PDB file of N, CA and C in Angstrom:
ATOM      1  N   MET A   4     -58.776 -84.926 -17.286  1.00 78.00           N
ATOM      2  CA  MET A   4     -59.544 -83.776 -16.862  1.00 78.00           C
ATOM      3  C   MET A   4     -61.025 -84.130 -17.010  1.00 78.00           C
ATOM      4  N   PRO A   5     -61.836 -83.869 -15.994  1.00 87.00           N
ATOM      5  CA  PRO A   5     -63.273 -84.157 -16.094  1.00 87.00           C
ATOM      6  C   PRO A   5     -63.914 -83.416 -17.270  1.00 87.00           C
ATOM      7  N   SER A   6     -64.871 -84.062 -17.900  1.00 89.00           N
ATOM      8  CA  SER A   6     -65.494 -83.490 -19.103  1.00 89.00           C
ATOM      9  C   SER A   6     -66.237 -82.191 -18.841  1.00 89.00           C
ATOM     10  N   GLU A   7     -66.698 -81.958 -17.587  1.00 94.00           N
ATOM     11  CA  GLU A   7     -67.420 -80.715 -17.298  1.00 94.00           C
ATOM     12  C   GLU A   7     -66.481 -79.512 -17.130  1.00 94.00           C
ATOM     13  N   TRP A   8     -65.189 -79.755 -17.053  1.00 92.00           N
ATOM     14  CA  TRP A   8     -64.217 -78.663 -16.968  1.00 92.00           C
ATOM     15  C   TRP A   8     -63.921 -78.173 -18.377  1.00 92.00           C
ATOM     16  N   ARG A   9     -63.696 -76.898 -18.497  1.00 92.00           N
ATOM     17  CA  ARG A   9     -63.289 -76.388 -19.807  1.00 92.00           C
ATOM     18  C   ARG A   9     -61.848 -75.892 -19.723  1.00 92.00           C
ATOM     19  N   GLU A  10     -61.142 -76.002 -20.806  1.00 93.00           N
ATOM     20  CA  GLU A  10     -59.755 -75.565 -20.852  1.00 93.00           C
ATOM     21  C   GLU A  10     -59.711 -74.058 -21.076  1.00 93.00           C
ATOM     22  N   VAL A  11     -58.921 -73.369 -20.273  1.00 93.00           N
ATOM     23  CA  VAL A  11     -58.753 -71.921 -20.413  1.00 93.00           C
ATOM     24  C   VAL A  11     -57.263 -71.595 -20.313  1.00 93.00           C
ATOM     25  N   THR A  12     -56.911 -70.400 -20.720  1.00 92.00           N
ATOM     26  CA  THR A  12     -55.529 -69.958 -20.593  1.00 92.00           C
ATOM     27  C   THR A  12     -55.350 -69.263 -19.246  1.00 92.00           C
ATOM     28  N   LEU A  13     -54.117 -69.161 -18.790  1.00 87.00           N
ATOM     29  CA  LEU A  13     -53.847 -68.455 -17.539  1.00 87.00           C
ATOM     30  C   LEU A  13     -54.287 -66.999 -17.614  1.00 87.00           C
ATOM     31  N   ASN A  14     -54.166 -66.391 -18.778  1.00 88.00           N
ATOM     32  CA  ASN A  14     -54.589 -64.997 -18.937  1.00 88.00           C
ATOM     33  C   ASN A  14     -56.075 -64.804 -18.650  1.00 88.00           C
ATOM     34  N   GLU A  15     -56.874 -65.846 -18.851  1.00 91.00           N
ATOM     35  CA  GLU A  15     -58.305 -65.761 -18.564  1.00 91.00           C
ATOM     36  C   GLU A  15     -58.597 -65.849 -17.070  1.00 91.00           C
ATOM     37  N   LEU A  16     -57.665 -66.363 -16.297  1.00 86.00           N
ATOM     38  CA  LEU A  16     -57.872 -66.575 -14.868  1.00 86.00           C
ATOM     39  C   LEU A  16     -57.141 -65.582 -13.976  1.00 86.00           C
ATOM     40  N   ALA A  17     -56.072 -65.027 -14.464  1.00 87.00           N
ATOM     41  CA  ALA A  17     -55.194 -64.220 -13.617  1.00 87.00           C
ATOM     42  C   ALA A  17     -55.216 -62.749 -14.013  1.00 87.00           C
ATOM     43  N   LEU A  18     -55.124 -61.894 -13.013  1.00 86.00           N
ATOM     44  CA  LEU A  18     -55.009 -60.455 -13.267  1.00 86.00           C
ATOM     45  C   LEU A  18     -53.600 -60.091 -13.700  1.00 86.00           C
ATOM     46  N   ASP A  19     -52.628 -60.852 -13.209  1.00 86.00           N
ATOM     47  CA  ASP A  19     -51.228 -60.551 -13.481  1.00 86.00           C
ATOM     48  C   ASP A  19     -50.440 -61.849 -13.484  1.00 86.00           C
ATOM     49  N   ILE A  20     -49.501 -61.996 -14.397  1.00 87.00           N
ATOM     50  CA  ILE A  20     -48.617 -63.160 -14.440  1.00 87.00           C
ATOM     51  C   ILE A  20     -47.194 -62.633 -14.415  1.00 87.00           C
ATOM     52  N   THR A  21     -46.421 -63.081 -13.435  1.00 86.00           N
ATOM     53  CA  THR A  21     -45.041 -62.627 -13.314  1.00 86.00           C
ATOM     54  C   THR A  21     -44.120 -63.821 -13.128  1.00 86.00           C
ATOM     55  N   VAL A  22     -42.842 -63.575 -13.256  1.00 84.00           N
ATOM     56  CA  VAL A  22     -41.804 -64.573 -13.026  1.00 84.00           C
ATOM     57  C   VAL A  22     -41.134 -64.220 -11.707  1.00 84.00           C
ATOM     58  N   GLY A  23     -40.838 -65.229 -10.909  1.00 86.00           N
ATOM     59  CA  GLY A  23     -40.134 -64.984  -9.652  1.00 86.00           C
ATOM     60  C   GLY A  23     -38.738 -64.454  -9.898  1.00 86.00           C
ATOM     61  N   TYR A  24     -38.038 -64.188  -8.819  1.00 88.00           N
ATOM     62  CA  TYR A  24     -36.689 -63.642  -8.917  1.00 88.00           C
ATOM     63  C   TYR A  24     -35.759 -64.644  -9.588  1.00 88.00           C
ATOM     64  N   VAL A  25     -34.976 -64.157 -10.534  1.00 87.00           N
ATOM     65  CA  VAL A  25     -33.970 -64.967 -11.211  1.00 87.00           C
ATOM     66  C   VAL A  25     -32.642 -64.241 -11.061  1.00 87.00           C
ATOM     67  N   GLY A  26     -31.720 -64.866 -10.384  1.00 88.00           N
ATOM     68  CA  GLY A  26     -30.412 -64.265 -10.194  1.00 88.00           C
ATOM     69  C   GLY A  26     -29.676 -64.980  -9.080  1.00 88.00           C
ATOM     70  N   PRO A  27     -28.440 -64.591  -8.835  1.00 90.00           N
ATOM     71  CA  PRO A  27     -27.662 -65.239  -7.778  1.00 90.00           C
ATOM     72  C   PRO A  27     -28.289 -64.985  -6.406  1.00 90.00           C
ATOM     73  N   MET A  28     -28.366 -66.032  -5.587  1.00 91.00           N
ATOM     74  CA  MET A  28     -29.047 -65.911  -4.304  1.00 91.00           C
ATOM     75  C   MET A  28     -28.202 -66.295  -3.101  1.00 91.00           C
ATOM     76  N   ALA A  29     -27.192 -67.115  -3.265  1.00 91.00           N
ATOM     77  CA  ALA A  29     -26.475 -67.693  -2.119  1.00 91.00           C
ATOM     78  C   ALA A  29     -26.062 -66.641  -1.104  1.00 91.00           C
ATOM     79  N   SER A  30     -25.645 -65.485  -1.549  1.00 95.00           N
ATOM     80  CA  SER A  30     -25.186 -64.446  -0.613  1.00 95.00           C
ATOM     81  C   SER A  30     -26.344 -63.735   0.087  1.00 95.00           C
ATOM     82  N   GLU A  31     -27.576 -63.957  -0.367  1.00 96.00           N
ATOM     83  CA  GLU A  31     -28.737 -63.289   0.217  1.00 96.00           C
ATOM     84  C   GLU A  31     -29.420 -64.100   1.322  1.00 96.00           C
ATOM     85  N   TYR A  32     -29.142 -65.393   1.410  1.00 97.00           N
ATOM     86  CA  TYR A  32     -29.792 -66.225   2.412  1.00 97.00           C
ATOM     87  C   TYR A  32     -29.287 -65.895   3.804  1.00 97.00           C
ATOM     88  N   GLN A  33     -30.201 -65.971   4.771  1.00 97.00           N
ATOM     89  CA  GLN A  33     -29.822 -65.753   6.166  1.00 97.00           C
ATOM     90  C   GLN A  33     -30.644 -66.675   7.053  1.00 97.00           C
ATOM     91  N   GLU A  34     -30.326 -66.712   8.331  1.00 96.00           N
ATOM     92  CA  GLU A  34     -30.949 -67.661   9.264  1.00 96.00           C
ATOM     93  C   GLU A  34     -32.455 -67.438   9.450  1.00 96.00           C
ATOM     94  N   ASP A  35     -32.888 -66.188   9.423  1.00 96.00           N
ATOM     95  CA  ASP A  35     -34.313 -65.897   9.555  1.00 96.00           C
ATOM     96  C   ASP A  35     -34.624 -64.654   8.739  1.00 96.00           C
ATOM     97  N   GLY A  36     -35.883 -64.295   8.686  1.00 97.00           N
ATOM     98  CA  GLY A  36     -36.293 -63.146   7.892  1.00 97.00           C
ATOM     99  C   GLY A  36     -37.539 -63.478   7.106  1.00 97.00           C
ATOM    100  N   VAL A  37     -37.586 -63.046   5.864  1.00 96.00           N
ATOM    101  CA  VAL A  37     -38.726 -63.260   4.979  1.00 96.00           C
ATOM    102  C   VAL A  37     -38.545 -64.615   4.280  1.00 96.00           C
ATOM    103  N   PRO A  38     -39.539 -65.525   4.378  1.00 96.00           N
ATOM    104  CA  PRO A  38     -39.401 -66.809   3.682  1.00 96.00           C
ATOM    105  C   PRO A  38     -39.225 -66.605   2.181  1.00 96.00           C
ATOM    106  N   PHE A  39     -38.324 -67.390   1.599  1.00 95.00           N
ATOM    107  CA  PHE A  39     -38.038 -67.301   0.167  1.00 95.00           C
ATOM    108  C   PHE A  39     -38.256 -68.677  -0.452  1.00 95.00           C
ATOM    109  N   LEU A  40     -39.307 -68.794  -1.253  1.00 93.00           N
ATOM    110  CA  LEU A  40     -39.616 -70.072  -1.888  1.00 93.00           C
ATOM    111  C   LEU A  40     -38.696 -70.328  -3.071  1.00 93.00           C
ATOM    112  N   ARG A  41     -38.268 -71.572  -3.160  1.00 92.00           N
ATOM    113  CA  ARG A  41     -37.508 -72.030  -4.320  1.00 92.00           C
ATOM    114  C   ARG A  41     -38.298 -73.162  -4.970  1.00 92.00           C
ATOM    115  N   SER A  42     -37.929 -73.539  -6.179  1.00 91.00           N
ATOM    116  CA  SER A  42     -38.704 -74.559  -6.892  1.00 91.00           C
ATOM    117  C   SER A  42     -38.790 -75.857  -6.106  1.00 91.00           C
ATOM    118  N   LEU A  43     -37.770 -76.201  -5.323  1.00 92.00           N
ATOM    119  CA  LEU A  43     -37.828 -77.450  -4.564  1.00 92.00           C
ATOM    120  C   LEU A  43     -38.855 -77.398  -3.435  1.00 92.00           C
ATOM    121  N   ASN A  44     -39.343 -76.214  -3.087  1.00 94.00           N
ATOM    122  CA  ASN A  44     -40.386 -76.081  -2.066  1.00 94.00           C
ATOM    123  C   ASN A  44     -41.796 -76.254  -2.630  1.00 94.00           C
ATOM    124  N   ILE A  45     -41.917 -76.368  -3.936  1.00 93.00           N
ATOM    125  CA  ILE A  45     -43.226 -76.423  -4.584  1.00 93.00           C
ATOM    126  C   ILE A  45     -43.455 -77.813  -5.172  1.00 93.00           C
ATOM    127  N   SER A  46     -44.579 -78.408  -4.815  1.00 90.00           N
ATOM    128  CA  SER A  46     -44.999 -79.672  -5.414  1.00 90.00           C
ATOM    129  C   SER A  46     -46.502 -79.556  -5.682  1.00 90.00           C
ATOM    130  N   PRO A  47     -47.076 -80.505  -6.409  1.00 89.00           N
ATOM    131  CA  PRO A  47     -48.508 -80.376  -6.718  1.00 89.00           C
ATOM    132  C   PRO A  47     -49.361 -80.192  -5.459  1.00 89.00           C
ATOM    133  N   PHE A  48     -50.091 -79.092  -5.416  1.00 88.00           N
ATOM    134  CA  PHE A  48     -51.034 -78.769  -4.336  1.00 88.00           C
ATOM    135  C   PHE A  48     -50.367 -78.610  -2.969  1.00 88.00           C
ATOM    136  N   ASN A  49     -49.082 -78.291  -2.934  1.00 91.00           N
ATOM    137  CA  ASN A  49     -48.395 -78.202  -1.646  1.00 91.00           C
ATOM    138  C   ASN A  49     -47.195 -77.260  -1.723  1.00 91.00           C
ATOM    139  N   ILE A  50     -46.973 -76.552  -0.629  1.00 93.00           N
ATOM    140  CA  ILE A  50     -45.737 -75.784  -0.432  1.00 93.00           C
ATOM    141  C   ILE A  50     -45.049 -76.395   0.767  1.00 93.00           C
ATOM    142  N   SER A  51     -43.844 -76.901   0.567  1.00 95.00           N
ATOM    143  CA  SER A  51     -43.081 -77.553   1.626  1.00 95.00           C
ATOM    144  C   SER A  51     -42.160 -76.547   2.299  1.00 95.00           C
ATOM    145  N   LYS A  52     -42.117 -76.588   3.619  1.00 95.00           N
ATOM    146  CA  LYS A  52     -41.203 -75.727   4.366  1.00 95.00           C
ATOM    147  C   LYS A  52     -39.850 -76.397   4.584  1.00 95.00           C
ATOM    148  N   LYS A  53     -39.692 -77.623   4.081  1.00 95.00           N
ATOM    149  CA  LYS A  53     -38.423 -78.331   4.222  1.00 95.00           C
ATOM    150  C   LYS A  53     -37.327 -77.568   3.470  1.00 95.00           C
ATOM    151  N   ASP A  54     -36.244 -77.293   4.153  1.00 94.00           N
ATOM    152  CA  ASP A  54     -35.101 -76.571   3.588  1.00 94.00           C
ATOM    153  C   ASP A  54     -35.495 -75.186   3.062  1.00 94.00           C
ATOM    154  N   LEU A  55     -36.503 -74.578   3.712  1.00 96.00           N
ATOM    155  CA  LEU A  55     -36.926 -73.234   3.340  1.00 96.00           C
ATOM    156  C   LEU A  55     -35.804 -72.239   3.636  1.00 96.00           C
ATOM    157  N   LYS A  56     -35.571 -71.320   2.747  1.00 96.00           N
ATOM    158  CA  LYS A  56     -34.547 -70.289   2.928  1.00 96.00           C
ATOM    159  C   LYS A  56     -35.224 -68.975   3.303  1.00 96.00           C
ATOM    160  N   TYR A  57     -34.433 -68.069   3.851  1.00 97.00           N
ATOM    161  CA  TYR A  57     -34.930 -66.755   4.274  1.00 97.00           C
ATOM    162  C   TYR A  57     -34.034 -65.669   3.711  1.00 97.00           C
ATOM    163  N   ILE A  58     -34.642 -64.499   3.473  1.00 97.00           N
ATOM    164  CA  ILE A  58     -33.913 -63.328   2.992  1.00 97.00           C
ATOM    165  C   ILE A  58     -34.223 -62.148   3.904  1.00 97.00           C
ATOM    166  N   SER A  59     -33.413 -61.127   3.822  1.00 97.00           N
ATOM    167  CA  SER A  59     -33.628 -59.942   4.649  1.00 97.00           C
ATOM    168  C   SER A  59     -34.822 -59.142   4.137  1.00 97.00           C
ATOM    169  N   PRO A  60     -35.469 -58.380   5.017  1.00 97.00           N
ATOM    170  CA  PRO A  60     -36.547 -57.496   4.556  1.00 97.00           C
ATOM    171  C   PRO A  60     -36.070 -56.506   3.494  1.00 97.00           C
ATOM    172  N   GLU A  61     -34.830 -56.072   3.591  1.00 96.00           N
ATOM    173  CA  GLU A  61     -34.290 -55.123   2.603  1.00 96.00           C
ATOM    174  C   GLU A  61     -34.214 -55.749   1.211  1.00 96.00           C
ATOM    175  N   PHE A  62     -33.691 -56.990   1.136  1.00 96.00           N
ATOM    176  CA  PHE A  62     -33.621 -57.660  -0.166  1.00 96.00           C
ATOM    177  C   PHE A  62     -35.033 -57.955  -0.675  1.00 96.00           C
ATOM    178  N   HIS A  63     -35.915 -58.360   0.223  1.00 96.00           N
ATOM    179  CA  HIS A  63     -37.310 -58.612  -0.147  1.00 96.00           C
ATOM    180  C   HIS A  63     -37.920 -57.357  -0.787  1.00 96.00           C
ATOM    181  N   ASN A  64     -37.656 -56.195  -0.233  1.00 95.00           N
ATOM    182  CA  ASN A  64     -38.178 -54.948  -0.802  1.00 95.00           C
ATOM    183  C   ASN A  64     -37.590 -54.664  -2.179  1.00 95.00           C
ATOM    184  N   ARG A  65     -36.336 -55.061  -2.406  1.00 93.00           N
ATOM    185  CA  ARG A  65     -35.704 -54.839  -3.711  1.00 93.00           C
ATOM    186  C   ARG A  65     -36.315 -55.726  -4.795  1.00 93.00           C
ATOM    187  N   ILE A  66     -36.821 -56.896  -4.393  1.00 92.00           N
ATOM    188  CA  ILE A  66     -37.421 -57.799  -5.382  1.00 92.00           C
ATOM    189  C   ILE A  66     -38.932 -57.875  -5.177  1.00 92.00           C
ATOM    190  N   ARG A  67     -39.538 -56.787  -4.804  1.00 90.00           N
ATOM    191  CA  ARG A  67     -40.962 -56.710  -4.454  1.00 90.00           C
ATOM    192  C   ARG A  67     -41.880 -57.318  -5.510  1.00 90.00           C
ATOM    193  N   LYS A  68     -41.539 -57.207  -6.788  1.00 85.00           N
ATOM    194  CA  LYS A  68     -42.411 -57.749  -7.831  1.00 85.00           C
ATOM    195  C   LYS A  68     -42.569 -59.263  -7.713  1.00 85.00           C
ATOM    196  N   SER A  69     -41.657 -59.915  -6.993  1.00 87.00           N
ATOM    197  CA  SER A  69     -41.717 -61.367  -6.829  1.00 87.00           C
ATOM    198  C   SER A  69     -42.447 -61.791  -5.560  1.00 87.00           C
ATOM    199  N   ALA A  70     -42.930 -60.839  -4.777  1.00 90.00           N
ATOM    200  CA  ALA A  70     -43.614 -61.166  -3.521  1.00 90.00           C
ATOM    201  C   ALA A  70     -44.967 -61.817  -3.795  1.00 90.00           C
ATOM    202  N   LEU A  71     -45.300 -62.825  -2.996  1.00 90.00           N
ATOM    203  CA  LEU A  71     -46.606 -63.478  -3.102  1.00 90.00           C
ATOM    204  C   LEU A  71     -47.604 -62.823  -2.163  1.00 90.00           C
ATOM    205  N   THR A  72     -48.869 -62.859  -2.558  1.00 88.00           N
ATOM    206  CA  THR A  72     -49.950 -62.363  -1.708  1.00 88.00           C
ATOM    207  C   THR A  72     -51.023 -63.437  -1.624  1.00 88.00           C
ATOM    208  N   PRO A  73     -51.893 -63.385  -0.614  1.00 90.00           N
ATOM    209  CA  PRO A  73     -52.950 -64.394  -0.499  1.00 90.00           C
ATOM    210  C   PRO A  73     -53.754 -64.504  -1.797  1.00 90.00           C
ATOM    211  N   GLY A  74     -53.990 -65.744  -2.197  1.00 86.00           N
ATOM    212  CA  GLY A  74     -54.732 -65.997  -3.430  1.00 86.00           C
ATOM    213  C   GLY A  74     -53.852 -66.229  -4.642  1.00 86.00           C
ATOM    214  N   ASP A  75     -52.556 -65.954  -4.531  1.00 88.00           N
ATOM    215  CA  ASP A  75     -51.651 -66.184  -5.654  1.00 88.00           C
ATOM    216  C   ASP A  75     -51.517 -67.678  -5.942  1.00 88.00           C
ATOM    217  N   VAL A  76     -51.233 -68.000  -7.178  1.00 87.00           N
ATOM    218  CA  VAL A  76     -50.974 -69.371  -7.605  1.00 87.00           C
ATOM    219  C   VAL A  76     -49.496 -69.442  -7.974  1.00 87.00           C
ATOM    220  N   VAL A  77     -48.833 -70.480  -7.482  1.00 89.00           N
ATOM    221  CA  VAL A  77     -47.411 -70.668  -7.752  1.00 89.00           C
ATOM    222  C   VAL A  77     -47.244 -71.857  -8.690  1.00 89.00           C
ATOM    223  N   ILE A  78     -46.529 -71.641  -9.773  1.00 87.00           N
ATOM    224  CA  ILE A  78     -46.282 -72.697 -10.760  1.00 87.00           C
ATOM    225  C   ILE A  78     -44.776 -72.799 -10.970  1.00 87.00           C
ATOM    226  N   VAL A  79     -44.279 -74.022 -11.013  1.00 88.00           N
ATOM    227  CA  VAL A  79     -42.861 -74.255 -11.297  1.00 88.00           C
ATOM    228  C   VAL A  79     -42.761 -74.929 -12.654  1.00 88.00           C
ATOM    229  N   ARG A  80     -41.930 -74.368 -13.508  1.00 80.00           N
ATOM    230  CA  ARG A  80     -41.720 -74.980 -14.825  1.00 80.00           C
ATOM    231  C   ARG A  80     -40.940 -76.267 -14.661  1.00 80.00           C
ATOM    232  N   ASN A  81     -41.225 -77.239 -15.523  1.00 70.00           N
ATOM    233  CA  ASN A  81     -40.445 -78.477 -15.524  1.00 70.00           C
ATOM    234  C   ASN A  81     -39.010 -78.154 -15.892  1.00 70.00           C
ATOM    235  N   ARG A  82     -38.127 -78.886 -15.275  1.00 58.00           N
ATOM    236  CA  ARG A  82     -36.701 -78.665 -15.576  1.00 58.00           C
ATOM    237  C   ARG A  82     -36.244 -79.551 -16.694  1.00 58.00           C
TER     238      ARG A  82
END
């Protein structure tokens, strides 16, 4: 890390920190609809559309707290 950068916590940078949806998903995937990011779609500084899954607008509304908005930061925990 460059010396002019200072270390801060996520709480100092973010208005809200949430966890994405955790639960069974296989039955929710469909051919098109709302894009649903999974950890395999996230890499450093990139979101890959390879093997992107989709969910219905209805399911998306049920898990609204997990929806991303412009400016959000996505982090994947190491497995």
